XYZ file of C-alpha atoms in Angstrom:
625
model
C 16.758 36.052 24.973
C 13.668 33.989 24.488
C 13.804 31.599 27.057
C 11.335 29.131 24.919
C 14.160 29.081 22.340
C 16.716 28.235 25.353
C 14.764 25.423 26.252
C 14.496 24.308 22.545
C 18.350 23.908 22.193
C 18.761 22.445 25.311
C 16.254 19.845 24.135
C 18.116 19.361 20.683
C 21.049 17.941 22.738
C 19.203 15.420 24.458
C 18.991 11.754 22.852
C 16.079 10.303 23.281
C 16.540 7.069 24.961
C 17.207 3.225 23.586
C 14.387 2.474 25.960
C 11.927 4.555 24.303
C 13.570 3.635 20.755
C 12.925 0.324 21.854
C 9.360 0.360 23.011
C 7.928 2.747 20.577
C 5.773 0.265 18.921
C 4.564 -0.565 22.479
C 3.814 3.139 23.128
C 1.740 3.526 20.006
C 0.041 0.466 20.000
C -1.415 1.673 23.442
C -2.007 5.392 22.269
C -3.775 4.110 19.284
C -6.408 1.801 21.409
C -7.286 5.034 23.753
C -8.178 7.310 20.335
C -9.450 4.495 18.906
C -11.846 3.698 21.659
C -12.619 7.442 21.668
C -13.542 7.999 18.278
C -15.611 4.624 18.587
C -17.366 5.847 21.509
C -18.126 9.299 20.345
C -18.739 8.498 16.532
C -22.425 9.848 16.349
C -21.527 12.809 18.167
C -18.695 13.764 15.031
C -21.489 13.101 12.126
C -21.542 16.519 11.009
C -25.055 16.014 9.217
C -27.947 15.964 11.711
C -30.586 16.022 9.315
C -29.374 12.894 8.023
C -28.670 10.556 11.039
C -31.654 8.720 11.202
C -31.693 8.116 6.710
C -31.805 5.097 5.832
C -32.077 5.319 1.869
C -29.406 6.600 -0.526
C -28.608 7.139 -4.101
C -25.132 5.048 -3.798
C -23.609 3.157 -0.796
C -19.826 2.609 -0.941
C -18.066 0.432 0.815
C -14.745 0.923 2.066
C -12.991 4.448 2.576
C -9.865 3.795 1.737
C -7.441 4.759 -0.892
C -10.539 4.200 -4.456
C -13.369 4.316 -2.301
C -12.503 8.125 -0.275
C -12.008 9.187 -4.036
C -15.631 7.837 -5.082
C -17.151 9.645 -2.302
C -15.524 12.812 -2.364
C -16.491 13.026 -6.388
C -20.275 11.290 -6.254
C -20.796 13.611 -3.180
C -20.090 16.861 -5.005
C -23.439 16.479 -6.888
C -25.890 17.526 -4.343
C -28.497 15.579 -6.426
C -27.228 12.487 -5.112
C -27.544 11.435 -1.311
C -24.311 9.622 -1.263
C -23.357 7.049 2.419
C -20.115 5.887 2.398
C -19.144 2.950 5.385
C -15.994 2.120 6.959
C -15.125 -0.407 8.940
C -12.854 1.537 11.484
C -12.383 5.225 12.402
C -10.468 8.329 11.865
C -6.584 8.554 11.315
C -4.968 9.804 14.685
C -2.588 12.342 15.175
C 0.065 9.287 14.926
C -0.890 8.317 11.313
C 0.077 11.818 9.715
C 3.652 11.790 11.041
C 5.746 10.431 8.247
C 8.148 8.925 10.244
C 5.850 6.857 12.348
C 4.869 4.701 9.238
C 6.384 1.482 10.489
C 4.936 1.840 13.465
C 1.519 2.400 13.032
C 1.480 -1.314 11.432
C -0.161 -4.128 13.112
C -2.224 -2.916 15.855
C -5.993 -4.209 15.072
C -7.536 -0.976 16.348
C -5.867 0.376 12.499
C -4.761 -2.531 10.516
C -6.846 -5.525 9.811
C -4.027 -7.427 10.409
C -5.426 -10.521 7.929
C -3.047 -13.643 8.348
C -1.809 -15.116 5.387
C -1.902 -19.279 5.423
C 1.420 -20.963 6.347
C 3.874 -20.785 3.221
C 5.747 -23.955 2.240
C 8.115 -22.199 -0.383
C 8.903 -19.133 1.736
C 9.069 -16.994 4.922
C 10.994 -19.939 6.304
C 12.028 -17.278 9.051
C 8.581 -15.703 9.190
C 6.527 -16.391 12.900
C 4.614 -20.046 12.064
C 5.569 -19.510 8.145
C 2.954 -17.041 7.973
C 2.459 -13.093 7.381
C 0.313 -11.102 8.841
C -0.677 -8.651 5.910
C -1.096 -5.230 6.936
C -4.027 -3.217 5.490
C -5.662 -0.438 6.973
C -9.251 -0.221 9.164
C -9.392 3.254 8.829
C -10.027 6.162 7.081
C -7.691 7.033 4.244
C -7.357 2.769 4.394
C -3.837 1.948 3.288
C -2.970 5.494 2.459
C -3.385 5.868 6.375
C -0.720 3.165 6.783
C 1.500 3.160 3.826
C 5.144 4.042 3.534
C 3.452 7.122 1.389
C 5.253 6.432 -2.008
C 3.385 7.568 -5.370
C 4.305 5.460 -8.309
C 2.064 5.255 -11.379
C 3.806 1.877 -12.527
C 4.802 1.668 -15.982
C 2.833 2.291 -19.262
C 2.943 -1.245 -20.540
C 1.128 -2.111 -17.383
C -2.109 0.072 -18.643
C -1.391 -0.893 -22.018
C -1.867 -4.496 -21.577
C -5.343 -3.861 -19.274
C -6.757 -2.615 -22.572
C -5.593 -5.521 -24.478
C -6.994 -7.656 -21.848
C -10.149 -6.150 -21.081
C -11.011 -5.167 -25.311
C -11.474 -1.394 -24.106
C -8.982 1.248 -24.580
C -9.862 3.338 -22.134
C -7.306 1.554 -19.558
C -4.591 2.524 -21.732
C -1.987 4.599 -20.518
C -2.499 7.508 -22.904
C -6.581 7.446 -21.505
C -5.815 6.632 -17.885
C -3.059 9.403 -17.395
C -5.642 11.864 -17.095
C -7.639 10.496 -14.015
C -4.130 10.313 -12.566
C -3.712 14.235 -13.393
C -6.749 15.210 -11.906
C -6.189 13.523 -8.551
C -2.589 15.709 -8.203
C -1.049 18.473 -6.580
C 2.250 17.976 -7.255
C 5.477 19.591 -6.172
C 7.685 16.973 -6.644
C 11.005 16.330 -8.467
C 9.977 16.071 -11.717
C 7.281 18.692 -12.272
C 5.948 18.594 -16.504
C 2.652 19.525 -17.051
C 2.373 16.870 -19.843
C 2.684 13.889 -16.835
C 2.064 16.086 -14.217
C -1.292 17.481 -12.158
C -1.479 20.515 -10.182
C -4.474 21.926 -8.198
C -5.802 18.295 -7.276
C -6.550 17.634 -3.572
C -3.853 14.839 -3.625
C -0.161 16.609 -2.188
C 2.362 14.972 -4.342
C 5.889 16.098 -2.821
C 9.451 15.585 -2.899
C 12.050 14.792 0.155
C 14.736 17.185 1.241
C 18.025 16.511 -0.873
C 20.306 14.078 0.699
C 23.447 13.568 -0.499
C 23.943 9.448 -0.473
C 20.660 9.843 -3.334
C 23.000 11.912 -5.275
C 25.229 9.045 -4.904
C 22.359 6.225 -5.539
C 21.879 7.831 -8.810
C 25.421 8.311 -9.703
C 26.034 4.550 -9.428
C 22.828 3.578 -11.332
C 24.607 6.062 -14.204
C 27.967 3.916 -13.820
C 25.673 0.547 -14.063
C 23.935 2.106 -17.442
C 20.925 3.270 -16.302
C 18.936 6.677 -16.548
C 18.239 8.907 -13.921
C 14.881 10.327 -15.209
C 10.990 10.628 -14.452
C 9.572 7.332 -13.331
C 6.084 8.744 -13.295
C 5.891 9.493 -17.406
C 7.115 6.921 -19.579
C 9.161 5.085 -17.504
C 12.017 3.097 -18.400
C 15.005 1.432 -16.127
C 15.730 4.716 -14.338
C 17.438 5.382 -10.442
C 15.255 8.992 -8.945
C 14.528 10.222 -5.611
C 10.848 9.310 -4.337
C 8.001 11.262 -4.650
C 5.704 11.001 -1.338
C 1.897 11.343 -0.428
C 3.074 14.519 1.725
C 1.812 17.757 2.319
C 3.591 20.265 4.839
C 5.837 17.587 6.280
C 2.704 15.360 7.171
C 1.168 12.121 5.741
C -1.589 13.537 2.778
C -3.512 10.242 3.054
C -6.792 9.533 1.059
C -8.811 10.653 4.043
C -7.133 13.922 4.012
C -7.586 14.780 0.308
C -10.792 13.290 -0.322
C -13.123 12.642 2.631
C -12.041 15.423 4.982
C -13.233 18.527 2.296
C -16.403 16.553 1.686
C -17.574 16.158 5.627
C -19.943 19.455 5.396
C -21.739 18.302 2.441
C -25.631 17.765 3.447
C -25.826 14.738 0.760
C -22.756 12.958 2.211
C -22.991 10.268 5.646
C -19.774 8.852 6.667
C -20.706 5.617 9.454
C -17.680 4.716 11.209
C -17.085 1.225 12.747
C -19.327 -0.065 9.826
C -18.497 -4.142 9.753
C -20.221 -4.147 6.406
C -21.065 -8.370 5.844
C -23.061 -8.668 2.623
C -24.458 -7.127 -0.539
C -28.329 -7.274 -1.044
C -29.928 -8.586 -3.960
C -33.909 -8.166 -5.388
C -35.019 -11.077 -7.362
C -33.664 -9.696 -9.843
C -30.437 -9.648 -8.724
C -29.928 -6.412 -8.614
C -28.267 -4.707 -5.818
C -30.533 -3.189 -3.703
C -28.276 -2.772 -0.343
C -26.436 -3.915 2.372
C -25.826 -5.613 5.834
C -23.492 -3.880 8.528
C -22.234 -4.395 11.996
C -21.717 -1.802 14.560
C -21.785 -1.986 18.428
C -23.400 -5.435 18.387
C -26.732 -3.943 16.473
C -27.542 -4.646 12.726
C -28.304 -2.239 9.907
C -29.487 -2.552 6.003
C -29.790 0.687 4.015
C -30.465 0.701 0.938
C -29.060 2.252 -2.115
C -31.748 2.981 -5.103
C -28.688 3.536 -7.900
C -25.461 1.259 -6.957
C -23.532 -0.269 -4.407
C -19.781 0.251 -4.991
C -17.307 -2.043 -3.345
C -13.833 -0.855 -2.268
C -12.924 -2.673 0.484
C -9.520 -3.344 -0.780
C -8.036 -7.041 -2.584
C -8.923 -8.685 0.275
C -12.075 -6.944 1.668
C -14.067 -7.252 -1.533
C -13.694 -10.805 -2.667
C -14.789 -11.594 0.831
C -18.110 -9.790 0.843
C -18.624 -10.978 -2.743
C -18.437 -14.394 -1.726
C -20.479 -13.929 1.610
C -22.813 -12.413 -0.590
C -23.833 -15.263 -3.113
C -21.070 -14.288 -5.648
C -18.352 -16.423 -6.299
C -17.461 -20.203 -6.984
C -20.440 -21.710 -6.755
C -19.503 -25.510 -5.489
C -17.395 -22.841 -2.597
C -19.917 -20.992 -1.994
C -22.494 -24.024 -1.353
C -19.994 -25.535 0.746
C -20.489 -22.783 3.287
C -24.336 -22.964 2.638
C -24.113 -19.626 1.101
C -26.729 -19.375 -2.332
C -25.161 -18.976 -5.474
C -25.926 -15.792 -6.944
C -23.368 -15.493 -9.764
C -20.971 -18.482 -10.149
C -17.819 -16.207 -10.526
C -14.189 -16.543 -10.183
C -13.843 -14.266 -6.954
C -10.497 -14.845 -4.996
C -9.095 -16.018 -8.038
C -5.518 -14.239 -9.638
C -4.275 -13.024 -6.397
C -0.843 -11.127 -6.992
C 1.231 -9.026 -4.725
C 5.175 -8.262 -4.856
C 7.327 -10.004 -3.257
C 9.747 -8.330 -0.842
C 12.887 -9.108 0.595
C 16.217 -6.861 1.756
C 19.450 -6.533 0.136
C 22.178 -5.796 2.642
C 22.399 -3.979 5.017
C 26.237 -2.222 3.168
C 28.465 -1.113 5.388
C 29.738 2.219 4.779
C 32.878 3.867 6.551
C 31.178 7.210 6.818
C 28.775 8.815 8.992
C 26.093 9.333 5.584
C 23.183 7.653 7.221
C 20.786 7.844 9.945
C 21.034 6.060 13.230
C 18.376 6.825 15.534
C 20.277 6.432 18.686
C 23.145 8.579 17.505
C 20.902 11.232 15.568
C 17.664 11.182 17.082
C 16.672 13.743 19.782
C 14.262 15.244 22.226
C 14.476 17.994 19.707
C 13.330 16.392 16.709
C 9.916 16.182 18.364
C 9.619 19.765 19.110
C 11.137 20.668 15.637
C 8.208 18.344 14.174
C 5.602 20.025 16.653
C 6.575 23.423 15.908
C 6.998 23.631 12.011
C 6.862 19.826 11.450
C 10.425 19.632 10.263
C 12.918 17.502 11.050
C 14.011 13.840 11.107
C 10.320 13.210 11.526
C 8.365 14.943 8.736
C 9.647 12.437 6.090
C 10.037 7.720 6.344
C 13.484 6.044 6.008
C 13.099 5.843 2.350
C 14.948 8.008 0.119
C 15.296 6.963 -3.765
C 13.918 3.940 -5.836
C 15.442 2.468 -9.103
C 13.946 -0.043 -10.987
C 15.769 -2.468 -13.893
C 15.143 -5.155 -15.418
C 16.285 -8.723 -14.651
C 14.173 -10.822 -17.289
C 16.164 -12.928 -20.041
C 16.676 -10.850 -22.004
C 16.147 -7.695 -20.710
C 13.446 -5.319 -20.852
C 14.407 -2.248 -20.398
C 11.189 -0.406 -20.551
C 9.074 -2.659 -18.394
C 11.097 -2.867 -15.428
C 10.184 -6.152 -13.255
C 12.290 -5.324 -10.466
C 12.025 -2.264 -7.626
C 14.407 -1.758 -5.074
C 14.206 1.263 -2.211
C 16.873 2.768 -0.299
C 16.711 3.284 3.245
C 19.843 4.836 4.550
C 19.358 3.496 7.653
C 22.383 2.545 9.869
C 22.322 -0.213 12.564
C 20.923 1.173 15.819
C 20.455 -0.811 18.647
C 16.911 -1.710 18.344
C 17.692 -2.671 14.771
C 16.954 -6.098 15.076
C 13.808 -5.851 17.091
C 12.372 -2.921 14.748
C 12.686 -5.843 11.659
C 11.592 -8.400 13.431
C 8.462 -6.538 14.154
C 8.279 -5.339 10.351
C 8.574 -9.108 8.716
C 6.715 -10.564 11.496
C 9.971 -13.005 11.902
C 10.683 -15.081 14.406
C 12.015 -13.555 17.496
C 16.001 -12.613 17.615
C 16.575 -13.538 13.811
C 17.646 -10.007 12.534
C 19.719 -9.344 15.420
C 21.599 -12.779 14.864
C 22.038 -11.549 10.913
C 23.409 -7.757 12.251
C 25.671 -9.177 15.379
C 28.544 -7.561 15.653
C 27.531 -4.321 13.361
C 25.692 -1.935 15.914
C 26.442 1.317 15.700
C 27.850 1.096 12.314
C 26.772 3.474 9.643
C 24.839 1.191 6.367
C 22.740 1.101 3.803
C 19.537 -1.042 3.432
C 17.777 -1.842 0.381
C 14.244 -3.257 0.364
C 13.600 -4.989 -3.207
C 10.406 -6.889 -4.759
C 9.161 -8.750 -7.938
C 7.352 -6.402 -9.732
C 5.938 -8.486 -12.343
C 5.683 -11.682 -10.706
C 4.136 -15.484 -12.480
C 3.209 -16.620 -9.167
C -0.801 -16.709 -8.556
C -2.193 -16.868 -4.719
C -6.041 -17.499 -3.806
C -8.626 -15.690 -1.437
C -11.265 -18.146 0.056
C -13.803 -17.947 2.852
C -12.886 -19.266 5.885
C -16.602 -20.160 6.747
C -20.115 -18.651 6.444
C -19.194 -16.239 9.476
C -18.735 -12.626 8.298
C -16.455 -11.763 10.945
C -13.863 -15.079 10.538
C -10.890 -13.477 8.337
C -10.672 -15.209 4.921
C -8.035 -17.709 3.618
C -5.471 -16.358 2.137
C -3.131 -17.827 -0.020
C 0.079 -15.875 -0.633
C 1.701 -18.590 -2.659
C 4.766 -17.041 -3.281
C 7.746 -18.506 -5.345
C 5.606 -21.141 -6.596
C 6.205 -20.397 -9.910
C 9.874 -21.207 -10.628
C 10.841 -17.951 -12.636
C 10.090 -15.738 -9.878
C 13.020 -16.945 -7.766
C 15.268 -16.711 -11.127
C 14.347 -12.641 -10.923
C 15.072 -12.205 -7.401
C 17.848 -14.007 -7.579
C 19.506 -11.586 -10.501
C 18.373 -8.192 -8.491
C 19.868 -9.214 -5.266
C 23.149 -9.979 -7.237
C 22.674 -6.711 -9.111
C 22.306 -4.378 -5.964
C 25.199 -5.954 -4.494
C 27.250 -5.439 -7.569
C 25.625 -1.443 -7.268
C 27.346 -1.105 -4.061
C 30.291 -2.712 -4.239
C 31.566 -2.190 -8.055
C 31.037 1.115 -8.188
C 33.053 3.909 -7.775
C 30.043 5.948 -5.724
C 29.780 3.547 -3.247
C 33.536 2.580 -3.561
C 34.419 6.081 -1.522
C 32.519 4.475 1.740
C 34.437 1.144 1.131
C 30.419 0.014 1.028
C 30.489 -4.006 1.615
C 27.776 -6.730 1.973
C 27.581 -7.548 5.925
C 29.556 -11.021 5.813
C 27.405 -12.634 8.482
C 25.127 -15.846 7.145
C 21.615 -15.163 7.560
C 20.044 -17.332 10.365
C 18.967 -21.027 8.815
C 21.372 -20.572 5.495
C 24.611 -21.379 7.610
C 25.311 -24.355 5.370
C 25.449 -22.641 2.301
C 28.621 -20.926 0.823
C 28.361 -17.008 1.714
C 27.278 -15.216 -2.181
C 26.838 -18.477 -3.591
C 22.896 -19.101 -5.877
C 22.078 -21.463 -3.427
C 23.065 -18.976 -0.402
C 21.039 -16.474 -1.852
C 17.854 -18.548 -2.614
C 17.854 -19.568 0.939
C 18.130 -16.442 2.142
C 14.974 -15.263 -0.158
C 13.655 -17.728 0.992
C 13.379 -17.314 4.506
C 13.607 -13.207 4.427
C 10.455 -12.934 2.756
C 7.759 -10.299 3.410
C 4.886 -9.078 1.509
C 4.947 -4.799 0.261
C 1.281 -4.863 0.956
C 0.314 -4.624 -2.880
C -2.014 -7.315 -2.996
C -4.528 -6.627 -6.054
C -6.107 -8.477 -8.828
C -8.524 -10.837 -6.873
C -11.483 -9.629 -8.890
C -10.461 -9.015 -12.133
C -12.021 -7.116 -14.798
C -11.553 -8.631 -17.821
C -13.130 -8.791 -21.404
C -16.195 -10.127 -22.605
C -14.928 -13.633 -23.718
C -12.723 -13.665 -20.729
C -14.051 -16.738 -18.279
C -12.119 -15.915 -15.247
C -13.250 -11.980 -15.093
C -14.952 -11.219 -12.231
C -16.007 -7.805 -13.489
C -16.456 -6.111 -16.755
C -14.103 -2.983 -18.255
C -16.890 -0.599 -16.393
C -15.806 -2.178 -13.269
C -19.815 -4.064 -12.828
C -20.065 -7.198 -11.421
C -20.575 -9.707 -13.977
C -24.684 -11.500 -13.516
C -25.668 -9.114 -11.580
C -26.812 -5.392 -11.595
C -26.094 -2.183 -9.667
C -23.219 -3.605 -8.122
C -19.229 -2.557 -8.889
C -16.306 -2.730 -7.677
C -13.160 -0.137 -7.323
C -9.818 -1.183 -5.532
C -6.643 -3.019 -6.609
C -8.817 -6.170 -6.889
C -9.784 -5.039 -9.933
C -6.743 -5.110 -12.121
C -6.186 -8.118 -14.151
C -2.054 -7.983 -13.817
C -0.565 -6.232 -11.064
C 1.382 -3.087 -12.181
C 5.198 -3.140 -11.470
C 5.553 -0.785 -8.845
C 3.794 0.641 -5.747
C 0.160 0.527 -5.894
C -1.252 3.714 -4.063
C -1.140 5.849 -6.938
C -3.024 3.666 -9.593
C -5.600 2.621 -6.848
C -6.317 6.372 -6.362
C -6.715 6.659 -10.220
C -8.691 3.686 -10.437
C -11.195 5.617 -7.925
C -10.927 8.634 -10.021
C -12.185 6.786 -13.028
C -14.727 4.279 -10.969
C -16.184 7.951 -10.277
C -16.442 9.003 -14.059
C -17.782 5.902 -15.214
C -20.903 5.920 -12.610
C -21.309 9.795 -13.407
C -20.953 9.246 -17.454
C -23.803 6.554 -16.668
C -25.982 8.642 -14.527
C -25.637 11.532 -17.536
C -27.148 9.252 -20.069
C -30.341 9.630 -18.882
C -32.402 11.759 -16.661
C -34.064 8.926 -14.953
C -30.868 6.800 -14.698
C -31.254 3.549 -12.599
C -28.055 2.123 -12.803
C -27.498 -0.192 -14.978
């Protein structure tokens, strides 16, 4: 007998403890500063081009390698004509970012995540630490992709469709977009057609293993009238398992499809720990450059051909505006020169989250880390990374409709399932999530742990409500104002409203949820004690102190059309009154699309990186533009 495998089943008994359940965040959070301190320290020692430490001139300079701007590397790189530097403000993914099941966990540590507070909210995230959120994007490689919860979701045609209306160029349609989507995939997933499909991109697009309360998810949605189909072609109101950012039971961020394959090209520099703080402009405003931090010391290289923003919804506006680019009468406020009086920080849109449930069930049909969780899963992961650990809680999405009427075809709402049942560090693990106030989730669950549920994450995905990114001051390294503004337009709390009511009636109406006797938890939520338990006004307050953000902030610099005031960019993605100079993240879409954002931003990359390379082809002495 091997006496390895001996050990291995003696280790698959053992539950790993509520102690360590319970201080796992703590755990990482110190983990993550050693590596991250490492990697800092020995980050000229990993540039795996000599020859092209001490350059100082380049062809392009992009900013930002996260989920756009790893994709415009990776495909300006793979012409050896062009010396390509690409700068990042943090370092490389640990070991910890490419387990799947560590997701929530590797938020919030500032060694990772930039961590950028939101300003207090007045309509919302009553419950929330000092009314504020602390939105979670990543400082590192791979950016968000690094971080996310790893779903891929295109969004929905009509969301392309109306960019090219609102733009005047039909090349953001969905028909002309799908394409760049294509090419980015490698996909394995549950829906495989070659029409919608990609295979052979460097992007893993994979499915979960079956579990049998989806089967169930989707069997309700078919008792509730709606399809169970591919969300990813033309998508109507459907319920389908998720498709995930995967590859081999590990996180397949950005970094690891698109930066990773390009480190040993001689034309590509990746600087690390690169606090990039401005653009710079000739007198002609063109961009020549820019300004960085690292270890205290100051650098400006130059770029001869562009300089390509994608430092995320957030990350761009602010170096636009540091850089002269923005409101003017802002701008001068801060003593900053007005460049190009713009409408930066303008638009901002994100979906609003909240939970439905968590549904008790009478069956042991979800997972409870305390009860199902064991030594073993970690050597199961190490050895053929398998297990409870190679995929995140979530399991199937549906999205519907709640507008009046409805539209079935442009879903507004998107709801997740997490079969998740109440373990013991339930409470904490949420607080943590939401950034709530400490002790409020475990108030909402008392009385349920141990008991098998279902929990149901939910968001606006075509939300009226507009938020604003300003500078906090002339100082670079002072985190911007932002502005979440949530609920403050009045139909965005109708929506909510309607999906929470509809996932209840999911659960509880339905004969697929019937057979676990699945119920709404019956406590009040902490601070909506005076309202009647599934009454409107119950259910309002509890939105509105149970809010959170999904992390899909976008639209901040808009392209838009030629007669458009408030576009920040063109449809080439160039900055408008100025030259050399784009931008390619989710700050570039004019309307938020109505589901996760990972996939389009990757696509948006894709098709940044044609539009620069149809440019260059134009002319054999191409200068940008």
């Amino acid at each position: 007998m091997d006496p390895s495998n001996t050990i291995f089943n003696f280790l698959n008994t053992i539950p790993i403890p509520t102690i360590v359940l319970a201080n796992l965040k703590n755990i990482i959070v110190r983990i993550t500063t050693v590596l991250a301190l490492f990697n800092h320290g020995f980050d000229s020692a990993m540039d795996p081009n000599p020859l092209f430490r001490s350059c100082n001139n380049y062809d392009f300079i992009i900013v930002g390698g996260g989920s756009a701007g790893a994709v415009v590397a990776n495909r300006l790189s793979a012409n050896p004509n062009f010396k390509v530097l690409l700068l990042e403000a943090g370092g490389n993914p640990t070991v910890l970012n490419s387990i799947p099941a560590m997701a929530t966990y590797n938020l919030h540590h500032p060694d990772t995540d930039w961590m950028t507070p939101s300003e207090p909210l007045t309509t919302s995230c009553f419950a929330c630490k000092d009314n504020l959120i602390k939105i979670a994007r990543g400082k590192i490689l791979g950016g968000s992709s690094s971080l996310n919860f790893m779903v891929y979701m295109r969004g929905n045609p009509n969301d392309f469709d109306n960019w090219a209306n609102l733009t005047g160029n039909a090349s953001w349609s969905y028909e002309n977009v799908l394409p760049y989507f294509k090419k980015s995939e490698d996909y394995t997933g549950n829906y495989p057609d070659p029409k919608y499909r990609g295979t052979g991109g460097l992007l893993s697009v994979t499915s979960k293993p079956d579990d049998p309360i989806i089967k169930d998810w989707m069997s309700a949605a078919r008792e509730m009238g709606f399809k169970n189909s591919n969300a990813n072609a033309y998508q109507t109101s459907t319920f389908f398992p998720v498709d995930l950012t995967t590859k081999d039971g590990r996180r397949w961020s950005t970094y690891k499809a698109f930066i990773q394959p390009a480190l040993d090209r001689s034309n590509f520099k990746v600087i690390r720990y690169a606090h990039v703080t401005q653009v710079n402009f000739d007198s002609t405003k063109r961009a020549i450059g820019v300004t960085y931090i690292k270890n205290g010391r100051t650098f400006s290289p130059t770029a001869s051909q562009e300089v390509i923003l994608s430092a995320g919804a957030i990350g761009s506006p602010h170096i636009l505006m540091l850089s002269g680019i923005g409101h003017s009468d802002h701008l001068e406020s801060f003593g900053i020169r007005t460049i190009s009086n713009l409408h930066v920080g303008d638009n901002l849109q994100d979906h609003v989250l909240s939970l439905a449930g968590p549904f008790m069930l009478n069956d042991t049909v979800s997972y409870i880390s305390d009860r199902d969780l064991s030594m073993g899963a970690a050597e199961l992961y190490l050895r053929n990374h398998t297990g409870p650990l190679a995929s995140d809680a979530m399991a199937a999405i549906g999205l519907f409709s709640t507008a009046q009427p409805p539209e079935p075809n442009w879903p507004n709402l998107n709801a997740v399932l997490y079969p998740v049942g109440i373990h013991k560090s339930f409470g904490e693990d949420f607080d943590f999530i939401f950034g709530l106030k400490d002790g409020t989730i475990k108030s909402y669950v008392n009385g349920f742990i141990g008991r098998d549920a279902n929990l149901l994450g939910f968001n606006l995905g075509l939300p009226k409500s507009r938020g604003t990114i300003r500078l906090r001051s002339a100082n670079p390294l002072d985190k911007p104002v932002v502005d979440l503004n949530y609920f403050s337009h009045p139909d965005d709390m109708k929506e909510m409203i309607r999906g929470l009511k509809m996932l209840i009636k999911l659960y509880e109406k339905t004969e697929a949820f019937r057979k676990y006797n699945a119920t709404l938890i019956p406590n009040h939520f902490p601070g909506c004690e005076h309202h009647i338990l599934r009454s409107d006004e119950y259910y309002e307050c509890f939105l509105r102190h149970l809010t959170g953000t999904t992390w899909h902030l976008s639209c901040s610099a808009k392209m838009g059309s030629a007669d458009d005031p408030n576009a920040v960019l063109d449809s080439r993605l160039r900055v408008r009154g100025v030259k050399g100079l784009r931008v390619a993240d989710a700050s570039i879409m004019p309307r938020i699309t109505n589901a996760n954002l990972n996939a389009p931003v990757i696509m948006i990359g894709e098709k940044a990186a044609s539009m620069i390379l149809d440019d260059w082809e134009r002319s054999t002495e191409f200068q940008g533009f």
